[in-house]
mmCIF file of C-alpha atoms in Angstrom:
data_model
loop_
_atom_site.group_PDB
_atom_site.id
_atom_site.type_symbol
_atom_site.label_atom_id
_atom_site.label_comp_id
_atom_site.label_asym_id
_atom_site.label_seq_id
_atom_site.Cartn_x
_atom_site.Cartn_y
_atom_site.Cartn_z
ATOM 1 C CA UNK A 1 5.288 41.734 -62.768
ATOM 2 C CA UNK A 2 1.450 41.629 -62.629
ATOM 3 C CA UNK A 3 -0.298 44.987 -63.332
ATOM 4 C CA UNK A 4 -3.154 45.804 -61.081
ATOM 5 C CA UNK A 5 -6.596 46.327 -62.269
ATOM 6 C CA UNK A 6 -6.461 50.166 -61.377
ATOM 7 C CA UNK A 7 -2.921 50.496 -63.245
ATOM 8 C CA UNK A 8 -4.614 49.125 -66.286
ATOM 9 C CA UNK A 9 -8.069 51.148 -66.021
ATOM 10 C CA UNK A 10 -5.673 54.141 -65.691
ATOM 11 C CA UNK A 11 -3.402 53.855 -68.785
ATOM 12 C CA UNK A 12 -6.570 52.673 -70.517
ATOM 13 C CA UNK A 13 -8.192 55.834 -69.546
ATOM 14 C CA UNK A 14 -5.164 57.762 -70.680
ATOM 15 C CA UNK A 15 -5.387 56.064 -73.558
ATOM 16 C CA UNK A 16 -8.964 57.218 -74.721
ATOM 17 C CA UNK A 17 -8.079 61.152 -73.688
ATOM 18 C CA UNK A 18 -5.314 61.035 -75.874
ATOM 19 C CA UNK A 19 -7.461 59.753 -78.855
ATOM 20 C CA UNK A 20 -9.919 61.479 -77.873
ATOM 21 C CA UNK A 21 -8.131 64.972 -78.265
ATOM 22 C CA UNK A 22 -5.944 63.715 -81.107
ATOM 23 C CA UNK A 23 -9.037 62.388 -83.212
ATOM 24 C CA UNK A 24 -10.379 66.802 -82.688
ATOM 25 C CA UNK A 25 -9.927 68.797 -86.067
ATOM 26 C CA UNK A 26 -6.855 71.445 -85.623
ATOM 27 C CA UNK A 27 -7.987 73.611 -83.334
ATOM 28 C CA UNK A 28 -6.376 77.575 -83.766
ATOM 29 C CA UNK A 29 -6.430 79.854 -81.312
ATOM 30 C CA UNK A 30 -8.728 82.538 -82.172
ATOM 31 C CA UNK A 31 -7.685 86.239 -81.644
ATOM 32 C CA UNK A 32 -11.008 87.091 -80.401
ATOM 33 C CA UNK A 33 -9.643 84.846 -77.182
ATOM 34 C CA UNK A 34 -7.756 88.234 -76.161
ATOM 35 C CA UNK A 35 -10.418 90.707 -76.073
ATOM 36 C CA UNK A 36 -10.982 90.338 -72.298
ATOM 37 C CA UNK A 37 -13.789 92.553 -70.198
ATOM 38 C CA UNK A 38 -11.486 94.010 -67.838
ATOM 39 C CA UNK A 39 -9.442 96.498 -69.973
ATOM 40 C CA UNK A 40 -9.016 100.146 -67.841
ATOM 41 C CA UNK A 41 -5.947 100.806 -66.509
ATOM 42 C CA UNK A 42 -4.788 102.141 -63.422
ATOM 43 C CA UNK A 43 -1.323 104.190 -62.458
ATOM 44 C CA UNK A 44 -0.290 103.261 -65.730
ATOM 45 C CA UNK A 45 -1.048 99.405 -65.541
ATOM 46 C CA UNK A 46 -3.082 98.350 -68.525
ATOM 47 C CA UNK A 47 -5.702 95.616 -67.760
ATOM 48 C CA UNK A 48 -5.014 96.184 -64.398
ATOM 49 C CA UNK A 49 -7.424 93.722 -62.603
ATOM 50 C CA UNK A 50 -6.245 91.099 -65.031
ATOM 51 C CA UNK A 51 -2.846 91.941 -64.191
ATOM 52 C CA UNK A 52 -3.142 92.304 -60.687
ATOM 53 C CA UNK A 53 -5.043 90.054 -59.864
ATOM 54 C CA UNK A 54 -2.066 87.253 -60.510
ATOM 55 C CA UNK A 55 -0.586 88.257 -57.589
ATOM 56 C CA UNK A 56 -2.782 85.660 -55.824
ATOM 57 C CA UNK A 57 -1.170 82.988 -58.172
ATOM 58 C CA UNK A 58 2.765 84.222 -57.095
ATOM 59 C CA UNK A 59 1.557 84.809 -53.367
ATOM 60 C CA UNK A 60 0.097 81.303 -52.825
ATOM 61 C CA UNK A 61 2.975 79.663 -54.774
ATOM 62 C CA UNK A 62 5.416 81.181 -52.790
ATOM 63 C CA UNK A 63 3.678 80.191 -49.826
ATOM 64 C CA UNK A 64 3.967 76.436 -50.996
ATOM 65 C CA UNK A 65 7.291 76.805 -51.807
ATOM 66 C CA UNK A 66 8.507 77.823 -48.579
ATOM 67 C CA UNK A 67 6.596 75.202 -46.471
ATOM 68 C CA UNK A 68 7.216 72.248 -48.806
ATOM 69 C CA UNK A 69 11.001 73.199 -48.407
ATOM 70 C CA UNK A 70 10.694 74.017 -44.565
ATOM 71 C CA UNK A 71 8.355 70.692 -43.477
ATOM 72 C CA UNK A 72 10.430 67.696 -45.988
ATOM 73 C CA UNK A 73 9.781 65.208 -42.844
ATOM 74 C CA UNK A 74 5.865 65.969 -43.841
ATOM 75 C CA UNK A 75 6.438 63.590 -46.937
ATOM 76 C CA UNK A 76 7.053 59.924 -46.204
ATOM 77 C CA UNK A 77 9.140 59.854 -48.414
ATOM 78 C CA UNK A 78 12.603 61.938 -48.572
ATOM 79 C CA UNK A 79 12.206 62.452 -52.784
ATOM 80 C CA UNK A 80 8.390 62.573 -52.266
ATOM 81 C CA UNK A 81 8.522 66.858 -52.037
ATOM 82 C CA UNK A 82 9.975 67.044 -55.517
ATOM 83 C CA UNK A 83 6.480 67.098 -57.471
ATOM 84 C CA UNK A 84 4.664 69.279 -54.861
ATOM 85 C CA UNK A 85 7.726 71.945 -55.101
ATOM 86 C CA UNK A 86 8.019 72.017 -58.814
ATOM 87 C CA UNK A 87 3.887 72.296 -58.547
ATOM 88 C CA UNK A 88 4.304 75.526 -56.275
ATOM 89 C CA UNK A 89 7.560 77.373 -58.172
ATOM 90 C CA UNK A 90 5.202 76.250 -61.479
ATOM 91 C CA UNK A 91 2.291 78.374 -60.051
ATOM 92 C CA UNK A 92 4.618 81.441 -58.716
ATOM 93 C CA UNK A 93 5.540 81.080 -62.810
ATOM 94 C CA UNK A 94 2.075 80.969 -64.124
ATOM 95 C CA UNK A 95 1.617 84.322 -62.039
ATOM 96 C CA UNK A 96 4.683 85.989 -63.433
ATOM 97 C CA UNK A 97 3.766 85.181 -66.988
ATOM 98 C CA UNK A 98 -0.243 85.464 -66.811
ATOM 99 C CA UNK A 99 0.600 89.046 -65.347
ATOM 100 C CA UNK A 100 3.355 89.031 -68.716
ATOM 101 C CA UNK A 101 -0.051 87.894 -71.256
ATOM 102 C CA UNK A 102 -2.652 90.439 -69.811
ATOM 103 C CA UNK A 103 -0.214 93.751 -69.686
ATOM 104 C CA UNK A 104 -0.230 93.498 -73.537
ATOM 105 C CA UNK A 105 -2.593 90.252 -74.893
ATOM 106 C CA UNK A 106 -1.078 88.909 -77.943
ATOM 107 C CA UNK A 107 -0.038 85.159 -79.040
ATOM 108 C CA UNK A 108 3.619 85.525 -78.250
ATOM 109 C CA UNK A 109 3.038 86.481 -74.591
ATOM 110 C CA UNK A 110 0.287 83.771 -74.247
ATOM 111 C CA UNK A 111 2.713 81.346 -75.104
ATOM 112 C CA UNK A 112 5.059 81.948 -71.875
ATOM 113 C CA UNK A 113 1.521 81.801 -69.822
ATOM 114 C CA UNK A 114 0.229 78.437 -70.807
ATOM 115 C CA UNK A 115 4.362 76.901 -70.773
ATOM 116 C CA UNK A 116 3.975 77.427 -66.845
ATOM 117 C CA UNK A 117 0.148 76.274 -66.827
ATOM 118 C CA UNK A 118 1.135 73.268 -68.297
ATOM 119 C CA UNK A 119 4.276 72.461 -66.107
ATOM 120 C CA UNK A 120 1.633 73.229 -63.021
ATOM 121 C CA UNK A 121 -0.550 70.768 -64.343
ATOM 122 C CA UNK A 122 2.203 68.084 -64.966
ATOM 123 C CA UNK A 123 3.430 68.619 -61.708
ATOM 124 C CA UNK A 124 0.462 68.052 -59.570
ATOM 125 C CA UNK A 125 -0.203 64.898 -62.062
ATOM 126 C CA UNK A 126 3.049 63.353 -60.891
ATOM 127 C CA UNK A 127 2.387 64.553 -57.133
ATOM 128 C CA UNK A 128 -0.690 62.747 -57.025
ATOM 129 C CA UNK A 129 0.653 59.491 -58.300
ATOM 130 C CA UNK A 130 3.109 59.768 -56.001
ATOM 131 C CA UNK A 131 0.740 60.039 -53.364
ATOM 132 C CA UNK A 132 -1.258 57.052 -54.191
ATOM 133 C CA UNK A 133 0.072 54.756 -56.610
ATOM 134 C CA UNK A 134 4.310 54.876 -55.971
ATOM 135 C CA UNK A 135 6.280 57.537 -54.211
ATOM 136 C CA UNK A 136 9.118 56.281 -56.639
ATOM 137 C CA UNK A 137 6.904 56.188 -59.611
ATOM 138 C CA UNK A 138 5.819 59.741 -59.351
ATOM 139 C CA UNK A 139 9.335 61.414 -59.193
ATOM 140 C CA UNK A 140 10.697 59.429 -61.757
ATOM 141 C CA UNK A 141 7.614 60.321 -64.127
ATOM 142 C CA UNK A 142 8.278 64.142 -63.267
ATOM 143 C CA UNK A 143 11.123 65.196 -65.619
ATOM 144 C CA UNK A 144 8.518 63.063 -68.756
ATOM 145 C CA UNK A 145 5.415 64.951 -67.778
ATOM 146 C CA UNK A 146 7.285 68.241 -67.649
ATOM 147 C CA UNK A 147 8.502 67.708 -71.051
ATOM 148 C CA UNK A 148 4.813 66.540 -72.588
ATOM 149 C CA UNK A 149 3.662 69.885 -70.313
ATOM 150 C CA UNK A 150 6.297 72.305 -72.333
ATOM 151 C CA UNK A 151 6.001 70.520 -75.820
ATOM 152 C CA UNK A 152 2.510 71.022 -75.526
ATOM 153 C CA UNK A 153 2.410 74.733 -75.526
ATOM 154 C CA UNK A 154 5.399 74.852 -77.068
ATOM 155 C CA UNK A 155 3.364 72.670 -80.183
ATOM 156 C CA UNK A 156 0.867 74.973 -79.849
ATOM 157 C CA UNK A 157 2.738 78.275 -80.464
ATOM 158 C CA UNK A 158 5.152 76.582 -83.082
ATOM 159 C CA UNK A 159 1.737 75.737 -84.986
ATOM 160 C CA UNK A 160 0.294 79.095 -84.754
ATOM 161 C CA UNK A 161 3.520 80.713 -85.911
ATOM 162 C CA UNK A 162 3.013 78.507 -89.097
ATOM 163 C CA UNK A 163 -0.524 79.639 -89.633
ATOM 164 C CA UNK A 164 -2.466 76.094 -88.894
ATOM 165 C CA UNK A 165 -2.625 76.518 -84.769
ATOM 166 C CA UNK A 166 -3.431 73.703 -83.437
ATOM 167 C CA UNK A 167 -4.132 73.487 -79.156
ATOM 168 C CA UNK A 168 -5.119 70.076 -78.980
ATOM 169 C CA UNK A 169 -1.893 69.108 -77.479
ATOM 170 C CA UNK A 170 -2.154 71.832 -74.767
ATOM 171 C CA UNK A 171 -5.357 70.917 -74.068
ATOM 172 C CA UNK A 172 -4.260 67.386 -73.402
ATOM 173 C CA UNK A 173 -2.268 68.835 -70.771
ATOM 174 C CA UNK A 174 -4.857 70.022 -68.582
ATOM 175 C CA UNK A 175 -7.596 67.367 -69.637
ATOM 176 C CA UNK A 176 -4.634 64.640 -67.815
ATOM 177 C CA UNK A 177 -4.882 65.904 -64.781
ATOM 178 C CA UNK A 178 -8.212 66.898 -64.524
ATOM 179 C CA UNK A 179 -9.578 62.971 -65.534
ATOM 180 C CA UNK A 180 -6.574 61.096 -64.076
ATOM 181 C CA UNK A 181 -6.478 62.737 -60.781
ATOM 182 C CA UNK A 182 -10.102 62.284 -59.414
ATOM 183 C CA UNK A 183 -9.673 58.696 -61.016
ATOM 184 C CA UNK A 184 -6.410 58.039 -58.759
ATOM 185 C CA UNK A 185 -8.330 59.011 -55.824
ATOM 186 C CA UNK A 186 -11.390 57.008 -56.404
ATOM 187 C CA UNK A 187 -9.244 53.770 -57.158
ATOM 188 C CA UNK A 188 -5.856 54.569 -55.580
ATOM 189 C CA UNK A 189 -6.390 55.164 -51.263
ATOM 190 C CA UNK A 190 -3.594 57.438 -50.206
ATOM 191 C CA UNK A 191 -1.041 57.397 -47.885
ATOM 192 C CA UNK A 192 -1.821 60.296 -46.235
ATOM 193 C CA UNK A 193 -5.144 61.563 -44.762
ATOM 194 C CA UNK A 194 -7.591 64.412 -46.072
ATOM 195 C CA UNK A 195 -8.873 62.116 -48.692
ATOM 196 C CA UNK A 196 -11.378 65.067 -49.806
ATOM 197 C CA UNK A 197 -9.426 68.226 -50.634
ATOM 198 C CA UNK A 198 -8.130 67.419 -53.677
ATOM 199 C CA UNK A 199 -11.285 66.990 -55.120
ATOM 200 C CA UNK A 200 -12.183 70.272 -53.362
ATOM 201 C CA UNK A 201 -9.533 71.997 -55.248
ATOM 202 C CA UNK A 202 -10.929 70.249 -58.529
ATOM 203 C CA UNK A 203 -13.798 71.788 -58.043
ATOM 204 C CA UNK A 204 -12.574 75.384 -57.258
ATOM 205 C CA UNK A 205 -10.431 74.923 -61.009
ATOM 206 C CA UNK A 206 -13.840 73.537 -62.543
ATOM 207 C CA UNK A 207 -15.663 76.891 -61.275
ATOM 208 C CA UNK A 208 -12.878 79.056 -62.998
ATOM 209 C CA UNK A 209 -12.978 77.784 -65.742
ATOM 210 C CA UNK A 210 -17.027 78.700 -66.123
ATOM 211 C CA UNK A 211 -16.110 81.817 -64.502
ATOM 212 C CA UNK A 212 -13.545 82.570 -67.582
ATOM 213 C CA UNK A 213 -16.830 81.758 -70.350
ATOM 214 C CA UNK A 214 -18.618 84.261 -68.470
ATOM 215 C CA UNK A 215 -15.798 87.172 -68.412
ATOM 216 C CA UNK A 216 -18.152 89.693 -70.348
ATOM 217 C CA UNK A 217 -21.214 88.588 -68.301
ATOM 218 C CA UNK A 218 -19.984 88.816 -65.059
ATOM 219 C CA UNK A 219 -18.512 91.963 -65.712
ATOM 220 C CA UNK A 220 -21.557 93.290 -66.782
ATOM 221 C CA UNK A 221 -23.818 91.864 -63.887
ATOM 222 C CA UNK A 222 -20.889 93.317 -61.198
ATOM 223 C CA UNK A 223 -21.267 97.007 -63.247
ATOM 224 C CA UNK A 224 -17.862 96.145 -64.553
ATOM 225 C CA UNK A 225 -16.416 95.995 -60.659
ATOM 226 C CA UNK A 226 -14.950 91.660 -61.349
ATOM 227 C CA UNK A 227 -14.947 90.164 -64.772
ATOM 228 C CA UNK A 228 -15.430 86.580 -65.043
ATOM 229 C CA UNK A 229 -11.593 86.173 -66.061
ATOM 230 C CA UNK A 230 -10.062 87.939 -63.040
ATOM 231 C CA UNK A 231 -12.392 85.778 -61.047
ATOM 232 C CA UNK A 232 -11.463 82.612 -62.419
ATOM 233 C CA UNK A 233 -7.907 83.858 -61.833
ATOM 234 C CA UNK A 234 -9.142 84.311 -57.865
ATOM 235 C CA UNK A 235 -10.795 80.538 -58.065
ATOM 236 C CA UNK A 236 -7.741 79.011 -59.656
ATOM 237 C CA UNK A 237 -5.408 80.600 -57.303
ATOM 238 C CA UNK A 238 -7.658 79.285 -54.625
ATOM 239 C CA UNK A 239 -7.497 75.628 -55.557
ATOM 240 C CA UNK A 240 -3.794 75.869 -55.462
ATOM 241 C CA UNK A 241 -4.103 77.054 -52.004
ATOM 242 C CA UNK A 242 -6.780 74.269 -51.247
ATOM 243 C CA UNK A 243 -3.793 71.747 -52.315
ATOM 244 C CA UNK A 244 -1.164 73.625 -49.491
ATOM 245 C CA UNK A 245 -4.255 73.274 -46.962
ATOM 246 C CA UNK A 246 -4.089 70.050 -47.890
ATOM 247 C CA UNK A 247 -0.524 69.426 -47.630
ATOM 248 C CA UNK A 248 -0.369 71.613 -44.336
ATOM 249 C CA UNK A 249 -3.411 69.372 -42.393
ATOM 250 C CA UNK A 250 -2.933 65.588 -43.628
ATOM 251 C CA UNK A 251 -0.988 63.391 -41.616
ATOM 252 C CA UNK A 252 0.493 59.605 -42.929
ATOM 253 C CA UNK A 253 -1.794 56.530 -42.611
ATOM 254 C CA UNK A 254 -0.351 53.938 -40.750
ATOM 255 C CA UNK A 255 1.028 51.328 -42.779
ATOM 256 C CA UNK A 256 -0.956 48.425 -43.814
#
């Protein structure tokens, strides 16, 4: 069979973020990472706006969970709702164990925070190549990027436990999905409508992540009301729901 331009430009690309990351030194996680702005507690909830804020993360996941399983004729495809559910119970996950991390900051909780992270990020890889490159292709890749997402973090806490930490794995898991996606929809046309919200949500993750470097900063401009970290948790949480807007409002393109 003949590959395609754009399935070659993408494994290429996949390709040079792998060496890219691999050809980094070790990179440990530093303990300074868990010395976040936002530490008073409230009713006997330590790091409370860390920890409360995750709530956003289990409300909006739970909110894609139920209407992916409620609206299945939405998908073209019957199996096509597989990657967009694991995405959502993922996120509900990331907001149980992000909640888990900030009660008590340490390695070993961190560990159960970024396992869910990277099955989140996995999942919405394989639910946007099912979306415009193979409805078949992006279930059956599921189950393999879910296992890279897991042995990622899992790598990373496994090194750290032997004194050489090493997150360049992990951070292969979310630099996938943040080049591959906005390449699949610049080469790959959908088969569904509302062509621009994913790169929307992107761009909400993009703007949490500067949020997090500025945690002491922005707690220090707000008087210590938000710290940059509980707003990036706000920003991420609102990209995920950007993706169920998304799902909620597109409708199939006719077929060519």
């Amino acid at each position: 069979m003949r590959m395609h331009w754009q399935t070659g430009l993408l494994l290429a690309v996949t390709l040079l973020v792998l060496l890219g990351v691999l050809a980094l030194p070790p990179l440990p996680q530093p303990e300074s990472y868990h010395d976040f702005a936002a530490d008073g507690a409230w009713l006997g909830i330590p790091n409370v706006a860390d920890v409360v804020s995750n709530l956003a993360f289990v409300w909006v996941g739970l909110l894609g969970v139920i209407w992916v399983t409620r609206h299945p004729h939405r998908f073209r495809e019957a199996h096509q709702y597989w990657p967009y559910l694991t995405f959502f119970g993922a996120v509900i996950l990331v907001g149980i164990g992000s909640a888990y991390y900030h009660w008590a900051p340490d390695h070993g909780r961190l560990f159960w925070d970024r396992l869910a992270m990277s099955l989140a990020f996995m999942a919405i890889l394989a639910a946007i190549l099912s979306d415009r490159v193979g409805a078949c292709r992006g279930t059956v890749v599921l189950p393999a990027l879910l296992l890279v997402g897991a042995l990622g973090a899992i790598h990373w806490y496994w090194s750290e436990l032997q004194g050489t930490g090493d997150l360049r794995l992990y951070m292969l898991t979310q630099a996938l999905p943040l080049v591959l996606g906005p390449l699949m929809v610049l080469l790959h046309p959908s088969i569904y409508t509302r062509d621009k919200d994913l790169p929307v949500a992107v761009v909400w993750y993009l703007l949490a992540l500067g949020a997090d470097r500025l945690d002491h900063p922005i707690h220090d401009l707000t008087g210590g009301l938000l710290s940059g970290h509980t707003l990036k948790h706000l920003l991420a949480a609102l990209s995920v729901y950007w993706i169920l807007r998304m799902l909620r409002r597109r409708q199939w393109r006719p077929r060519a």
